[in-house]
mmCIF file of C-alpha atoms in Angstrom:
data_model
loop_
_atom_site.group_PDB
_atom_site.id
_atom_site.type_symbol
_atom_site.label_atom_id
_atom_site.label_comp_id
_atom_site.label_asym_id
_atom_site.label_seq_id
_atom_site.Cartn_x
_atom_site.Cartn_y
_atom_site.Cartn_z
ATOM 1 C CA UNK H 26 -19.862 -9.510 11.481
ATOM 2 C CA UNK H 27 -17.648 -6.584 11.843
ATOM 3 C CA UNK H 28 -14.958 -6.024 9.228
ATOM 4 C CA UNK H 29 -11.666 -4.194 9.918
ATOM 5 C CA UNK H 30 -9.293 -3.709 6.735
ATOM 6 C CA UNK H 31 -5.559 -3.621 6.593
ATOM 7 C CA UNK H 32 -3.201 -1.924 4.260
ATOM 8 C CA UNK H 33 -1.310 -2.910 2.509
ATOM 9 C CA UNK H 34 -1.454 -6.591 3.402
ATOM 10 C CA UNK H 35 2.332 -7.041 2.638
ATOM 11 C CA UNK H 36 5.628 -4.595 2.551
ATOM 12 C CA UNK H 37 9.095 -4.678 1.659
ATOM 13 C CA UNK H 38 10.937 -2.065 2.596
ATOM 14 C CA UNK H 39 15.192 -0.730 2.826
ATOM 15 C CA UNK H 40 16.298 -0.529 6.059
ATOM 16 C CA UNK H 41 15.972 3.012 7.002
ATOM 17 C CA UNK H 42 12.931 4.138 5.739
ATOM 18 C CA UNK H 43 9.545 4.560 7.278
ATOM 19 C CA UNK H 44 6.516 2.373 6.768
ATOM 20 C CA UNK H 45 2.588 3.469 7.242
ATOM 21 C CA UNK H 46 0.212 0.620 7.829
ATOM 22 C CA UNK H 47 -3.174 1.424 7.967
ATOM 23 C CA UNK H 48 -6.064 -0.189 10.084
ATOM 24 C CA UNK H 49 -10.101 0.740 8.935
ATOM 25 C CA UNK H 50 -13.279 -0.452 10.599
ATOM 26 C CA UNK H 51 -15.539 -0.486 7.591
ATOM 27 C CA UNK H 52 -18.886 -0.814 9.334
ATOM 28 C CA UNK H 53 -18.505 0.417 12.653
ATOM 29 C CA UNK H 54 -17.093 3.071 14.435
ATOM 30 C CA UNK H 55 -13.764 1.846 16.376
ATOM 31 C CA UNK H 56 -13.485 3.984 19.406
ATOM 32 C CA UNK H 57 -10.638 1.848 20.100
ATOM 33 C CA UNK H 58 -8.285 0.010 18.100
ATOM 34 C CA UNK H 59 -5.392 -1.870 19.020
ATOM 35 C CA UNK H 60 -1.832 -3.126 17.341
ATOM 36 C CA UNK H 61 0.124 -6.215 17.792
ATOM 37 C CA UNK H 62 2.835 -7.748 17.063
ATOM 38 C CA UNK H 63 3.639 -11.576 15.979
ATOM 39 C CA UNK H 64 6.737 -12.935 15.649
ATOM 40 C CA UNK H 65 7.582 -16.575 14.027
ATOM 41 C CA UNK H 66 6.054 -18.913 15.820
ATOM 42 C CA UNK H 67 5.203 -16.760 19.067
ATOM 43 C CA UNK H 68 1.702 -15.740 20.298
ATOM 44 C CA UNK H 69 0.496 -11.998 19.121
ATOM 45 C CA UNK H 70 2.385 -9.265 21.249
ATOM 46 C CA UNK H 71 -0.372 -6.359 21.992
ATOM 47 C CA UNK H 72 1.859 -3.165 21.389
ATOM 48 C CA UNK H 73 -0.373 0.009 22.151
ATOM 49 C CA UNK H 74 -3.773 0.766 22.521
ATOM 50 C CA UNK H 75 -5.126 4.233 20.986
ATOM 51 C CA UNK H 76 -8.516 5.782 21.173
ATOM 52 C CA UNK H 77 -10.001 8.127 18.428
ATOM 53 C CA UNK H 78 -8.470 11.443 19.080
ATOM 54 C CA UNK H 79 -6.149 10.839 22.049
ATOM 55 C CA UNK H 80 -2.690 9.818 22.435
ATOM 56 C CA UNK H 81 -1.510 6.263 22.119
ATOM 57 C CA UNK H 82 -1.177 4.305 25.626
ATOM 58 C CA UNK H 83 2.115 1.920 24.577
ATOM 59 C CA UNK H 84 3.132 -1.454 26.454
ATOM 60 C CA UNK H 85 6.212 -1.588 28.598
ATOM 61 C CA UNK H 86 9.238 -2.508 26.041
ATOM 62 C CA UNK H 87 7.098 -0.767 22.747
ATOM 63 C CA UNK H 88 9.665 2.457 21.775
ATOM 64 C CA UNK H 89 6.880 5.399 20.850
ATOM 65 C CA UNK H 90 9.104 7.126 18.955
ATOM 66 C CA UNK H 91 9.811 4.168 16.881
ATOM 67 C CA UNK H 92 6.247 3.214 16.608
ATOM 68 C CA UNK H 93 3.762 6.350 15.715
ATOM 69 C CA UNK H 94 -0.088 5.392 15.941
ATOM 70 C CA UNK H 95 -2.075 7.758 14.812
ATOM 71 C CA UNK H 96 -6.255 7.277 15.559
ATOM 72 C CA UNK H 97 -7.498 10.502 13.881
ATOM 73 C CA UNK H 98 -10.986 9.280 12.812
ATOM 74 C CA UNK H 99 -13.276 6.280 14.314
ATOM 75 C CA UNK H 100 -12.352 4.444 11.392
ATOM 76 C CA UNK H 101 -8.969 5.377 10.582
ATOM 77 C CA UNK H 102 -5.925 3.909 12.545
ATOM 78 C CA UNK H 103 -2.592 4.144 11.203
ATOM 79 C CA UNK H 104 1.412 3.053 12.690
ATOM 80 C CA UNK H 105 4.045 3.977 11.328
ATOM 81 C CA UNK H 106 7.429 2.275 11.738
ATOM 82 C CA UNK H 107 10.092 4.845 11.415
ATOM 83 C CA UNK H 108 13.553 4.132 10.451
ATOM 84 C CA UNK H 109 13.073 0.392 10.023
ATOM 85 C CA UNK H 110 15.629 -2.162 10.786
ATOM 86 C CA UNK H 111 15.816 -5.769 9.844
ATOM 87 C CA UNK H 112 14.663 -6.537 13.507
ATOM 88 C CA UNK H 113 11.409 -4.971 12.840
ATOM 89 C CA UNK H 114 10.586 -7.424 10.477
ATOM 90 C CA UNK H 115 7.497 -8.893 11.340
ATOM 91 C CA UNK H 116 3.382 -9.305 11.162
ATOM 92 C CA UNK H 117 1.181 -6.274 12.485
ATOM 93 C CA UNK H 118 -2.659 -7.103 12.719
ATOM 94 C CA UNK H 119 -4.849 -4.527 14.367
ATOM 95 C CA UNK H 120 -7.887 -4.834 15.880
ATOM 96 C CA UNK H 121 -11.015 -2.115 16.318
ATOM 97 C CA UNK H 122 -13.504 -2.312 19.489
ATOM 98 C CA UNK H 123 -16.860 -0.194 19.294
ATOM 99 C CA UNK H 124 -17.688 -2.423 22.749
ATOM 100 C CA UNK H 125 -17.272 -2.547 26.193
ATOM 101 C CA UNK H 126 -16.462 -6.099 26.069
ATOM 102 C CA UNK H 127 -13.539 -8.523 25.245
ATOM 103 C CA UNK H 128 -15.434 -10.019 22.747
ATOM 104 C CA UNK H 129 -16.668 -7.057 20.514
ATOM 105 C CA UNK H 130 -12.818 -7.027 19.273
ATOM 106 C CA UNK H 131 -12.844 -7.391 15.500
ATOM 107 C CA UNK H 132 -8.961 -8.239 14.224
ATOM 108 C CA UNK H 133 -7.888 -6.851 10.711
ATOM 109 C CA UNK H 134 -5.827 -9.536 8.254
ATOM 110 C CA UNK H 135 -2.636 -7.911 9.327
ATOM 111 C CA UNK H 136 1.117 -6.898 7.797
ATOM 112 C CA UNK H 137 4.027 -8.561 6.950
ATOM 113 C CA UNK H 138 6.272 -6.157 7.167
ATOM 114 C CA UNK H 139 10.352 -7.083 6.024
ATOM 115 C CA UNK H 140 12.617 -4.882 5.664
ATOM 116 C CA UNK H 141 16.332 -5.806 4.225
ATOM 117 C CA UNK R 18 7.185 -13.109 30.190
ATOM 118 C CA UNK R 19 4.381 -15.405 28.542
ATOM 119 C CA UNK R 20 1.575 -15.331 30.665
ATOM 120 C CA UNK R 21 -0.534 -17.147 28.421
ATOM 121 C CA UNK R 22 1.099 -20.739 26.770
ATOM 122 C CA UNK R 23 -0.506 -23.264 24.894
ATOM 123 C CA UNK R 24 2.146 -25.698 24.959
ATOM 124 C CA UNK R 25 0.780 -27.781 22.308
ATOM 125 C CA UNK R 26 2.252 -26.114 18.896
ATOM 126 C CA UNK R 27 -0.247 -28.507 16.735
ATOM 127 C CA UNK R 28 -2.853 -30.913 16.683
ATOM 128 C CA UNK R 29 -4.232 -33.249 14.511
ATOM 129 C CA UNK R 30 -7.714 -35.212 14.639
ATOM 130 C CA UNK R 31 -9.964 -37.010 12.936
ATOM 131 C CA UNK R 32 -13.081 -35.813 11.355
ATOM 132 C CA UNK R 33 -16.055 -36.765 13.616
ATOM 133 C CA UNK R 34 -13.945 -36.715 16.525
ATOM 134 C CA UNK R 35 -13.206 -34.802 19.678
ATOM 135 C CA UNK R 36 -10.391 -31.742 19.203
ATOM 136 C CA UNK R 37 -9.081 -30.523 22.677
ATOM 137 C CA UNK R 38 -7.411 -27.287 23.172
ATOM 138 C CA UNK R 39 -5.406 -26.571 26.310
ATOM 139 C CA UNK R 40 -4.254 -23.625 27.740
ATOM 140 C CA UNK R 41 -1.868 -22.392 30.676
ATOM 141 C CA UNK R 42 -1.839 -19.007 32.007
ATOM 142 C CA UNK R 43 -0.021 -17.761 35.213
ATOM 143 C CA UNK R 44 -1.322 -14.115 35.993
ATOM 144 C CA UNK R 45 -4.518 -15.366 38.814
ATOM 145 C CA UNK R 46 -5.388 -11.346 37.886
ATOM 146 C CA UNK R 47 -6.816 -12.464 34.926
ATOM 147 C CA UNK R 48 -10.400 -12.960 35.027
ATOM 148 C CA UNK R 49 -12.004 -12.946 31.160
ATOM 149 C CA UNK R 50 -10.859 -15.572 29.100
ATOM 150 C CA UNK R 51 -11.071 -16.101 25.247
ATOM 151 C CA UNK R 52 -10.587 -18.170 21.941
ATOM 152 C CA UNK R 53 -9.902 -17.570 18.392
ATOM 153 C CA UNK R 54 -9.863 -18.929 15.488
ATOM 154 C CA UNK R 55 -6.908 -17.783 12.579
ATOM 155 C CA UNK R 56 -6.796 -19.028 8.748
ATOM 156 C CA UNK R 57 -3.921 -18.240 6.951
ATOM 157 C CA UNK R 58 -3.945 -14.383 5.392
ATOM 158 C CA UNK R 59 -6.954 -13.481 7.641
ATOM 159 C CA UNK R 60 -7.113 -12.366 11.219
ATOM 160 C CA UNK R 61 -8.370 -13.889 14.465
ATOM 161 C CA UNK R 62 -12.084 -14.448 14.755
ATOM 162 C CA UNK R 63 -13.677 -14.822 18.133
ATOM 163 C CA UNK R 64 -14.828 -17.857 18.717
ATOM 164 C CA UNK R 65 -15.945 -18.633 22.212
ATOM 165 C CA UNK R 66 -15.146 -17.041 25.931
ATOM 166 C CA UNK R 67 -16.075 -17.709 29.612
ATOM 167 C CA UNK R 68 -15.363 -15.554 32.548
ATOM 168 C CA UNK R 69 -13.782 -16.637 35.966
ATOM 169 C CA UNK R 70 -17.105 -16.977 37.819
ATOM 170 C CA UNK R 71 -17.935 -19.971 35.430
ATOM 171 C CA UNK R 72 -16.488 -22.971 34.834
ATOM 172 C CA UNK R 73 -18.131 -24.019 31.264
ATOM 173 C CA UNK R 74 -19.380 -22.288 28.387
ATOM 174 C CA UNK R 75 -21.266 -24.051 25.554
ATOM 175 C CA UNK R 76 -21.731 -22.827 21.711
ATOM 176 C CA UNK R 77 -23.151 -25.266 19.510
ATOM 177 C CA UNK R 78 -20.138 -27.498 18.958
ATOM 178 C CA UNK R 79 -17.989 -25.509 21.304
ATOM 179 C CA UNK R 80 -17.136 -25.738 24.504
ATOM 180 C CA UNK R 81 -14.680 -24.015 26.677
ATOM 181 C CA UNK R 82 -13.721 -25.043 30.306
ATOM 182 C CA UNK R 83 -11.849 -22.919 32.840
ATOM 183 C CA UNK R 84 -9.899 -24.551 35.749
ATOM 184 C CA UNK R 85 -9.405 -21.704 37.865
ATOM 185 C CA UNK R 86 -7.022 -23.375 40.453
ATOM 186 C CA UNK R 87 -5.012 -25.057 38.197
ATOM 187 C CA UNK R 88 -5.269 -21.840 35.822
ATOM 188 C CA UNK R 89 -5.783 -24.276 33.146
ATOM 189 C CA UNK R 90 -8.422 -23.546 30.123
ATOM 190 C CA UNK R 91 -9.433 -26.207 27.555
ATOM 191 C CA UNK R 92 -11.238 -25.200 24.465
ATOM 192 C CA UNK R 93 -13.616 -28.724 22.991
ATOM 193 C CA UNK R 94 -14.480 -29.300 19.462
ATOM 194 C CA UNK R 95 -17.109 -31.779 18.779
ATOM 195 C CA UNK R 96 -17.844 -33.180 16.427
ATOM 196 C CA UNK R 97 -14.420 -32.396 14.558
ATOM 197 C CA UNK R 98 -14.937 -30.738 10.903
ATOM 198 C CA UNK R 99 -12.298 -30.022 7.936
ATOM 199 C CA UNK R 100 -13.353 -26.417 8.071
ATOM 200 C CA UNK R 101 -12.031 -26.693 12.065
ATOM 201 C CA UNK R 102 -8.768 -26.811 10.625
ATOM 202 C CA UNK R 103 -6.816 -23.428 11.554
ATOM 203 C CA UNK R 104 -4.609 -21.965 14.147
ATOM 204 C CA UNK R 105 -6.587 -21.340 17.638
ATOM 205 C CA UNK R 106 -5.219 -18.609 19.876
ATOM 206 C CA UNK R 107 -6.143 -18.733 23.549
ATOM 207 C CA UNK R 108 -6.559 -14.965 25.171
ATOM 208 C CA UNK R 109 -7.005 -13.691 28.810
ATOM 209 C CA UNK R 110 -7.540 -10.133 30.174
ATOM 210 C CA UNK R 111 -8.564 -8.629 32.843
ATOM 211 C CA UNK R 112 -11.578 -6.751 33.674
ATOM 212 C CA UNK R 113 -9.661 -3.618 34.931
ATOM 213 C CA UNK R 114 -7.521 -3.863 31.630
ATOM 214 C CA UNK R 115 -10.867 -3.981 29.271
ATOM 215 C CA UNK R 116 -9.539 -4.889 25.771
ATOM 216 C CA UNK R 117 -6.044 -6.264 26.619
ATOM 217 C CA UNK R 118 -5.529 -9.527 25.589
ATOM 218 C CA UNK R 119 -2.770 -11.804 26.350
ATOM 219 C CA UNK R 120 -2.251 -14.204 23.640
ATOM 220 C CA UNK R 121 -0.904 -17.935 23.824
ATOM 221 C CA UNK R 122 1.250 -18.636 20.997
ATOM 222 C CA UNK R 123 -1.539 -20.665 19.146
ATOM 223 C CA UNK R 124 -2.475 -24.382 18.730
ATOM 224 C CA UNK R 125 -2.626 -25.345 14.355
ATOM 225 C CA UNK R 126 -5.439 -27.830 14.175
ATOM 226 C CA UNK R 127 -5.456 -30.487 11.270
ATOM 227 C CA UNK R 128 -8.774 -32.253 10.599
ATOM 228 C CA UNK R 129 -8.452 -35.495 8.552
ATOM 229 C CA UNK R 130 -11.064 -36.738 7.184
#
């Protein structure tokens, strides 16, 4: 099947700084990828939705300015988290769609990010 | 607001046996249901859907059922094998939302042998 990569699979960071996660399709071509969020415990939190070349579409709640996504290539996805806080400690897993369908979502390994 | 719960945080089951999955959701918009499969350090993998003009969808030893009144899904594993053991997430979207899925908070399956 379909691989998407994620890097780097794990991050510590100071609060403050900025974090770049990267999502890659390796076989396909993602004209869409997606980003969520997982907390402890909780289901996976879909966060925005960017296509290749366009701006991010971001779910009520998501700050955009806190959360860059970047989909410059249709294998290249990035998000960065900009001045992170404690509270954005927390597992980002992307996922790449070359479909029209549900199903043809492919979900990288994800990120646990913490930040102290 | 969880639209999508699976109220069952584990499971554990017997190898050889039935596994049953349920799931809840409340949005009646939704209309494309879907299940995955999660080891540790890897992400979801599809595993099996159905849309809201069926009620049952069979793969191999797979089967999902969708309850459209009571809004009620129920993902069946039989027969039961160690490498069944993982977290299942339950997803729902909606056709005018293509690609937005609404995750339940997963289901951690245990098969004994």
């Amino acid at each position: 099947g379909a691989v998407v990569s994620q890097h780097p699979s794990r991050v510590i960071c100071k609060s403050g700084t900025s974090v770049k996660i990267e999502c890659r399709s390796l076989d396909f071509q993602a004209t869409t990828m997606f980003w969520y969020r997982q907390f402890p415990k909780k289901s996976l939190m879909l966060m925005a939705t960017s296509n290749e070349g366009s701006k991010a579409t971001y779910e009520q709640g998501v700050e955009k300015d806190k959360f860059l996504i970047n989909h410059a290539s249709l294998t290249l996805s990035t998000l960065t988290v900009t001045s992170a806080h404690p509270e954005d400690s927390s597992f980002y897993i992307c996922s790449a769609s070359s479909g029209s369908a549900a199903d043809t979502q492919y979900f990288g390994p994800g990120t646990r990010l913490t930040v102290l | 607001d969880q639209q999508v719960k699976q109220n069952s945080p584990s499971l554990s089951v017997q190898e050889g046996r039935i596994s049953i999955l349920n799931c809840d959701y409340t949005n009646s918009m939704f209309d494309y249901f879907l299940w995955y499969k999660k080891y540790p350090a890897e992400g979801p993998t599809f595993l099996i859907s159905i849309s809201s003009i069926k009620d049952k969808n069979e793969d191999g030893r797979f089967t999902v059922f969708l309850n459209k009144s009571a809004k009620h899904l129920s993902l069946h594993i039989v027969p039961s094998q160690p490498g069944d053991s993982a977290v299942y997430f339950c997803a729902a979207s909606r056709t005018d939302s293509w690609g937005k899925l609404q995750f339940g908070a997963g289901t951690q399956v245990v098969v004994t042998p």
